[in-house]
PDB file of C-alpha atoms and ligand atoms in Angstrom:
ATOM      1  CA  MET T   1     -80.273  38.139 137.619  1.00  0.00           C
ATOM      2  CA  TRP T   2     -77.525  40.306 136.180  1.00  0.00           C
ATOM      3  CA  LYS T   3     -77.086  40.051 132.448  1.00  0.00           C
ATOM      4  CA  ILE T   4     -73.959  40.797 130.473  1.00  0.00           C
ATOM      5  CA  GLU T   5     -73.528  40.999 126.746  1.00  0.00           C
ATOM      6  CA  LYS T   6     -71.560  37.985 125.603  1.00  0.00           C
ATOM      7  CA  LYS T   7     -69.683  40.073 123.046  1.00  0.00           C
ATOM      8  CA  LEU T   8     -68.532  42.435 125.765  1.00  0.00           C
ATOM      9  CA  PHE T   9     -67.428  39.591 128.009  1.00  0.00           C
ATOM     10  CA  LEU T  10     -65.393  38.020 125.188  1.00  0.00           C
ATOM     11  CA  GLU T  11     -63.748  41.372 124.487  1.00  0.00           C
ATOM     12  CA  ILE T  12     -62.705  41.622 128.115  1.00  0.00           C
ATOM     13  CA  LEU T  13     -61.335  38.069 128.064  1.00  0.00           C
ATOM     14  CA  ASN T  14     -59.318  38.957 124.982  1.00  0.00           C
ATOM     15  CA  THR T  15     -57.865  42.082 126.555  1.00  0.00           C
ATOM     16  CA  THR T  16     -56.997  40.099 129.660  1.00  0.00           C
ATOM     17  CA  LYS T  17     -55.155  37.503 127.583  1.00  0.00           C
ATOM     18  CA  GLN T  18     -53.136  40.250 125.919  1.00  0.00           C
ATOM     19  CA  LEU T  19     -52.147  41.728 129.262  1.00  0.00           C
ATOM     20  CA  TYR T  20     -51.275  38.397 130.815  1.00  0.00           C
ATOM     21  CA  PRO T  21     -49.318  37.847 133.090  1.00  0.00           C
ATOM     22  CA  LYS T  22     -50.292  41.258 134.343  1.00  0.00           C
ATOM     23  CA  GLU T  23     -53.514  41.614 136.240  1.00  0.00           C
ATOM     24  CA  PHE T  24     -56.317  43.426 134.512  1.00  0.00           C
ATOM     25  CA  LEU T  25     -59.075  45.536 136.018  1.00  0.00           C
ATOM     26  CA  CYS T  26     -61.883  47.615 134.580  1.00  0.00           C
ATOM     27  CA  PHE T  27     -65.268  48.886 135.614  1.00  0.00           C
ATOM     28  CA  LEU T  28     -68.607  47.762 134.260  1.00  0.00           C
ATOM     29  CA  GLY T  29     -71.294  50.129 133.151  1.00  0.00           C
ATOM     30  CA  GLY T  30     -74.930  49.516 132.453  1.00  0.00           C
ATOM     31  CA  ASN T  31     -78.446  49.789 133.724  1.00  0.00           C
ATOM     32  CA  LYS T  32     -79.098  49.109 137.393  1.00  0.00           C
ATOM     33  CA  GLN T  33     -82.880  48.742 137.029  1.00  0.00           C
ATOM     34  CA  LYS T  34     -82.675  46.311 134.142  1.00  0.00           C
ATOM     35  CA  GLN T  35     -79.630  44.594 135.708  1.00  0.00           C
ATOM     36  CA  GLU T  36     -77.817  44.789 132.420  1.00  0.00           C
ATOM     37  CA  ILE T  37     -74.112  45.322 131.776  1.00  0.00           C
ATOM     38  CA  THR T  38     -73.477  46.957 128.456  1.00  0.00           C
ATOM     39  CA  GLU T  39     -70.057  48.607 128.567  1.00  0.00           C
ATOM     40  CA  PHE T  40     -66.721  48.594 130.288  1.00  0.00           C
ATOM     41  CA  VAL T  41     -64.731  51.563 131.503  1.00  0.00           C
ATOM     42  CA  PHE T  42     -60.966  51.649 131.855  1.00  0.00           C
ATOM     43  CA  ILE T  43     -59.189  53.782 134.357  1.00  0.00           C
ATOM     44  CA  PRO T  44     -55.458  54.424 134.511  1.00  0.00           C
ATOM     45  CA  ASN T  45     -53.780  51.833 136.669  1.00  0.00           C
ATOM     46  CA  LYS T  46     -50.507  50.110 137.315  1.00  0.00           C
ATOM     47  CA  SER T  47     -50.600  46.382 137.366  1.00  0.00           C
ATOM     48  CA  ASN T  48     -48.226  43.536 137.948  1.00  0.00           C
ATOM     49  CA  GLU T  49     -48.498  39.776 138.420  1.00  0.00           C
ATOM     50  CA  ASN T  50     -50.156  40.071 141.795  1.00  0.00           C
ATOM     51  CA  SER T  51     -52.248  43.152 141.922  1.00  0.00           C
ATOM     52  CA  VAL T  52     -53.659  46.252 140.341  1.00  0.00           C
ATOM     53  CA  TYR T  53     -53.156  49.659 141.869  1.00  0.00           C
ATOM     54  CA  PHE T  54     -55.372  52.566 141.086  1.00  0.00           C
ATOM     55  CA  GLN T  55     -56.188  55.865 142.634  1.00  0.00           C
ATOM     56  CA  GLU T  56     -59.682  56.122 143.987  1.00  0.00           C
ATOM     57  CA  GLN T  57     -60.020  59.606 142.510  1.00  0.00           C
ATOM     58  CA  ASP T  58     -59.413  58.178 139.047  1.00  0.00           C
ATOM     59  CA  ILE T  59     -62.625  56.184 139.197  1.00  0.00           C
ATOM     60  CA  PRO T  60     -64.992  58.152 137.031  1.00  0.00           C
ATOM     61  CA  PHE T  61     -67.972  59.435 138.940  1.00  0.00           C
ATOM     62  CA  ASP T  62     -70.718  57.971 136.910  1.00  0.00           C
ATOM     63  CA  GLU T  63     -73.937  56.464 138.189  1.00  0.00           C
ATOM     64  CA  ASN T  64     -73.856  54.049 135.273  1.00  0.00           C
ATOM     65  CA  ILE T  65     -70.829  52.340 136.755  1.00  0.00           C
ATOM     66  CA  ILE T  66     -72.295  49.381 138.546  1.00  0.00           C
ATOM     67  CA  GLY T  67     -69.586  46.794 138.718  1.00  0.00           C
ATOM     68  CA  THR T  68     -66.010  45.652 138.382  1.00  0.00           C
ATOM     69  CA  ILE T  69     -64.185  42.918 136.556  1.00  0.00           C
ATOM     70  CA  HIS T  70     -60.616  41.886 137.175  1.00  0.00           C
ATOM     71  CA  SER T  71     -58.290  39.035 136.447  1.00  0.00           C
ATOM     72  CA  HIS T  72     -56.382  36.641 138.624  1.00  0.00           C
ATOM     73  CA  PRO T  73     -53.465  35.506 136.522  1.00  0.00           C
ATOM     74  CA  SER T  74     -52.960  32.333 138.560  1.00  0.00           C
ATOM     75  CA  TYR T  75     -54.743  29.199 137.474  1.00  0.00           C
ATOM     76  CA  SER T  76     -58.251  28.598 138.850  1.00  0.00           C
ATOM     77  CA  ASN T  77     -58.090  31.257 141.531  1.00  0.00           C
ATOM     78  CA  LEU T  78     -61.598  32.643 141.316  1.00  0.00           C
ATOM     79  CA  TYR T  79     -62.007  33.714 144.914  1.00  0.00           C
ATOM     80  CA  PRO T  80     -61.887  37.313 146.130  1.00  0.00           C
ATOM     81  CA  SER T  81     -58.972  38.494 148.252  1.00  0.00           C
ATOM     82  CA  LYS T  82     -59.445  40.679 151.304  1.00  0.00           C
ATOM     83  CA  ALA T  83     -58.721  43.748 149.162  1.00  0.00           C
ATOM     84  CA  ASP T  84     -61.173  42.552 146.515  1.00  0.00           C
ATOM     85  CA  LYS T  85     -63.956  42.236 149.072  1.00  0.00           C
ATOM     86  CA  LYS T  86     -63.405  45.822 150.134  1.00  0.00           C
ATOM     87  CA  ILE T  87     -63.858  47.042 146.563  1.00  0.00           C
ATOM     88  CA  PHE T  88     -66.822  44.719 145.969  1.00  0.00           C
ATOM     89  CA  GLN T  89     -68.769  46.466 148.740  1.00  0.00           C
ATOM     90  CA  LYS T  90     -69.096  49.497 146.511  1.00  0.00           C
ATOM     91  CA  TYR T  91     -70.516  47.765 143.440  1.00  0.00           C
ATOM     92  CA  PHE T  92     -73.515  45.572 142.650  1.00  0.00           C
ATOM     93  CA  ILE T  93     -71.749  43.068 140.468  1.00  0.00           C
ATOM     94  CA  ASN T  94     -68.118  41.994 140.576  1.00  0.00           C
ATOM     95  CA  ILE T  95     -66.556  39.449 138.268  1.00  0.00           C
ATOM     96  CA  ILE T  96     -63.265  37.633 138.705  1.00  0.00           C
ATOM     97  CA  ILE T  97     -61.718  35.880 135.738  1.00  0.00           C
ATOM     98  CA  SER T  98     -58.732  33.575 136.030  1.00  0.00           C
ATOM     99  CA  PHE T  99     -56.140  31.985 133.833  1.00  0.00           C
ATOM    100  CA  PRO T 100     -56.512  30.557 131.171  1.00  0.00           C
ATOM    101  CA  PHE T 101     -59.381  33.048 130.629  1.00  0.00           C
ATOM    102  CA  GLY T 102     -61.774  30.721 128.866  1.00  0.00           C
ATOM    103  CA  GLU T 103     -65.485  31.439 128.714  1.00  0.00           C
ATOM    104  CA  ASN T 104     -66.101  29.481 131.910  1.00  0.00           C
ATOM    105  CA  ASP T 105     -63.141  30.775 133.883  1.00  0.00           C
ATOM    106  CA  TYR T 106     -65.105  33.284 135.896  1.00  0.00           C
ATOM    107  CA  LYS T 107     -67.175  33.797 139.014  1.00  0.00           C
ATOM    108  CA  ALA T 108     -69.472  36.667 139.858  1.00  0.00           C
ATOM    109  CA  TYR T 109     -70.083  38.202 143.274  1.00  0.00           C
ATOM    110  CA  ASN T 110     -72.502  40.674 144.816  1.00  0.00           C
ATOM    111  CA  GLN T 111     -71.717  43.518 147.220  1.00  0.00           C
ATOM    112  CA  LYS T 112     -71.402  41.057 150.102  1.00  0.00           C
ATOM    113  CA  SER T 113     -68.883  38.957 148.155  1.00  0.00           C
ATOM    114  CA  GLU T 114     -71.457  36.179 147.845  1.00  0.00           C
ATOM    115  CA  GLU T 115     -71.284  34.169 144.665  1.00  0.00           C
ATOM    116  CA  ILE T 116     -74.080  34.980 142.210  1.00  0.00           C
ATOM    117  CA  ASN T 117     -75.099  33.753 138.781  1.00  0.00           C
ATOM    118  CA  ILE T 118     -74.948  35.935 135.700  1.00  0.00           C
ATOM    119  CA  GLN T 119     -76.642  35.440 132.399  1.00  0.00           C
ATOM    120  CA  PHE T 120     -75.086  36.044 129.005  1.00  0.00           C
ATOM    121  CA  ILE T 121     -77.194  37.792 126.398  1.00  0.00           C
TER     122      ILE T 121
HETATM  123 ZN1  LIG K 201     -58.599  39.901 142.971  1.00  0.00          ZN
END
Protein backbone atom coordinates (compact mmCIF):
# COMPACT_ATOMS: atom_id res chain seq x y z
CA MET A 1 0.00 0.00 0.00
CA TRP A 2 1.20 3.50 -0.81
CA LYS A 3 2.22 5.56 2.17
CA ILE A 4 2.29 9.32 2.41
CA GLU A 5 3.68 11.48 5.16
CA LYS A 6 0.80 13.05 7.02
CA LYS A 7 2.71 16.31 7.42
CA LEU A 8 3.18 16.53 3.67
CA PHE A 9 -0.48 15.82 3.00
CA LEU A 10 -1.57 18.54 5.44
CA GLU A 11 0.80 21.00 3.77
CA ILE A 12 -0.79 20.26 0.42
CA LEU A 13 -4.28 20.69 1.87
CA ASN A 14 -3.22 24.05 3.26
CA THR A 15 -1.82 25.23 -0.05
CA THR A 16 -4.99 24.10 -1.78
CA LYS A 17 -7.12 26.09 0.65
CA GLN A 18 -5.05 29.19 -0.05
CA LEU A 19 -5.49 28.80 -3.79
CA TYR A 20 -9.20 28.10 -3.58
CA PRO A 21 -11.32 28.60 -5.72
CA LYS A 22 -8.56 27.91 -8.18
CA GLU A 23 -7.64 24.34 -8.89
CA PHE A 24 -4.33 23.13 -7.59
CA LEU A 25 -2.01 20.52 -9.03
CA CYS A 26 1.41 19.23 -8.09
CA PHE A 27 3.47 16.12 -8.54
CA LEU A 28 4.43 13.64 -5.85
CA GLY A 29 7.92 12.37 -5.36
CA GLY A 30 9.18 9.44 -3.37
CA ASN A 31 10.37 5.89 -3.45
CA LYS A 32 8.70 3.47 -5.83
CA GLN A 33 10.09 0.32 -4.19
CA LYS A 34 9.08 1.32 -0.69
CA GLN A 35 5.81 2.83 -2.00
CA GLU A 36 6.46 5.96 -0.02
CA ILE A 37 5.61 9.56 -0.92
CA THR A 38 7.96 12.00 0.70
CA GLU A 39 7.87 15.24 -1.29
CA PHE A 40 5.84 17.29 -3.68
CA VAL A 41 7.02 19.07 -6.79
CA PHE A 42 5.41 22.15 -8.27
CA ILE A 43 5.50 22.97 -11.92
CA PRO A 44 4.43 26.23 -13.52
CA ASN A 45 0.78 26.11 -14.42
CA LYS A 46 -2.24 28.24 -15.06
CA SER A 47 -5.32 27.34 -13.15
CA ASN A 48 -8.88 28.49 -12.87
CA GLU A 49 -12.06 27.23 -11.23
CA ASN A 50 -12.40 24.29 -13.57
CA SER A 51 -9.03 23.10 -14.62
CA VAL A 52 -5.28 23.30 -14.52
CA TYR A 53 -3.24 23.75 -17.66
CA PHE A 54 0.38 22.84 -17.85
CA GLN A 55 2.88 22.12 -20.54
CA GLU A 56 4.02 18.55 -20.68
CA GLN A 57 7.61 19.70 -21.19
CA ASP A 58 7.47 21.53 -17.87
CA ILE A 59 7.09 18.28 -15.98
CA PRO A 60 10.51 17.68 -14.53
CA PHE A 61 12.09 14.51 -15.81
CA ASP A 62 12.77 12.79 -12.59
CA GLU A 63 12.37 9.11 -11.85
CA ASN A 64 11.43 10.02 -8.29
CA ILE A 65 8.21 11.56 -9.53
CA ILE A 66 5.68 8.83 -8.98
CA GLY A 67 2.35 10.51 -8.62
CA THR A 68 0.06 13.49 -8.86
CA ILE A 69 -2.28 15.32 -6.55
CA HIS A 70 -4.84 17.87 -7.61
CA SER A 71 -7.89 19.59 -6.27
CA HIS A 72 -11.48 19.70 -7.36
CA PRO A 73 -12.84 22.94 -5.99
CA SER A 74 -16.45 21.74 -6.14
CA TYR A 75 -17.90 20.04 -3.11
CA SER A 76 -17.47 16.26 -2.82
CA ASN A 77 -16.34 15.72 -6.39
CA LEU A 78 -13.66 13.11 -5.85
CA TYR A 79 -13.95 11.31 -9.16
CA PRO A 80 -11.48 11.61 -12.02
CA SER A 81 -12.50 13.38 -15.22
CA LYS A 82 -11.64 12.02 -18.65
CA ALA A 83 -8.59 14.30 -18.74
CA ASP A 84 -7.57 13.17 -15.25
CA LYS A 85 -7.65 9.52 -16.28
CA LYS A 86 -5.30 10.27 -19.15
CA ILE A 87 -2.76 11.81 -16.78
CA PHE A 88 -3.24 9.05 -14.20
CA GLN A 89 -2.02 6.46 -16.72
CA LYS A 90 1.46 7.87 -16.40
CA TYR A 91 1.77 7.72 -12.61
CA PHE A 92 1.48 5.04 -9.93
CA ILE A 93 -0.50 7.04 -7.43
CA ASN A 94 -2.93 9.87 -8.08
CA ILE A 95 -4.82 11.74 -5.40
CA ILE A 96 -7.85 13.97 -5.83
CA ILE A 97 -8.83 16.31 -3.02
CA SER A 98 -12.08 18.24 -2.98
CA PHE A 99 -13.64 21.14 -1.20
CA PRO A 100 -13.67 21.76 1.78
CA PHE A 101 -10.22 20.09 1.81
CA GLY A 102 -10.50 18.36 5.15
CA GLU A 103 -8.31 15.40 6.04
CA ASN A 104 -10.88 12.96 4.68
CA ASP A 105 -11.78 14.86 1.53
CA TYR A 106 -9.64 12.77 -0.77
CA LYS A 107 -9.53 9.65 -2.90
CA ALA A 108 -6.52 7.90 -4.35
CA TYR A 109 -6.28 6.11 -7.68
CA ASN A 110 -3.81 3.85 -9.45
CA GLN A 111 -2.68 4.01 -13.08
CA LYS A 112 -5.94 2.40 -14.21
CA SER A 113 -7.99 5.02 -12.35
CA GLU A 114 -9.11 2.36 -9.88
CA GLU A 115 -9.65 3.56 -6.35
CA ILE A 116 -6.90 2.49 -3.95
CA ASN A 117 -6.21 2.95 -0.26
CA ILE A 118 -3.30 4.99 1.04
CA GLN A 119 -1.77 4.97 4.45
CA PHE A 120 -0.64 8.02 6.38
CA ILE A 121 2.66 7.81 8.21
ZN1 LIG B 1 -9.50 16.47 -11.84
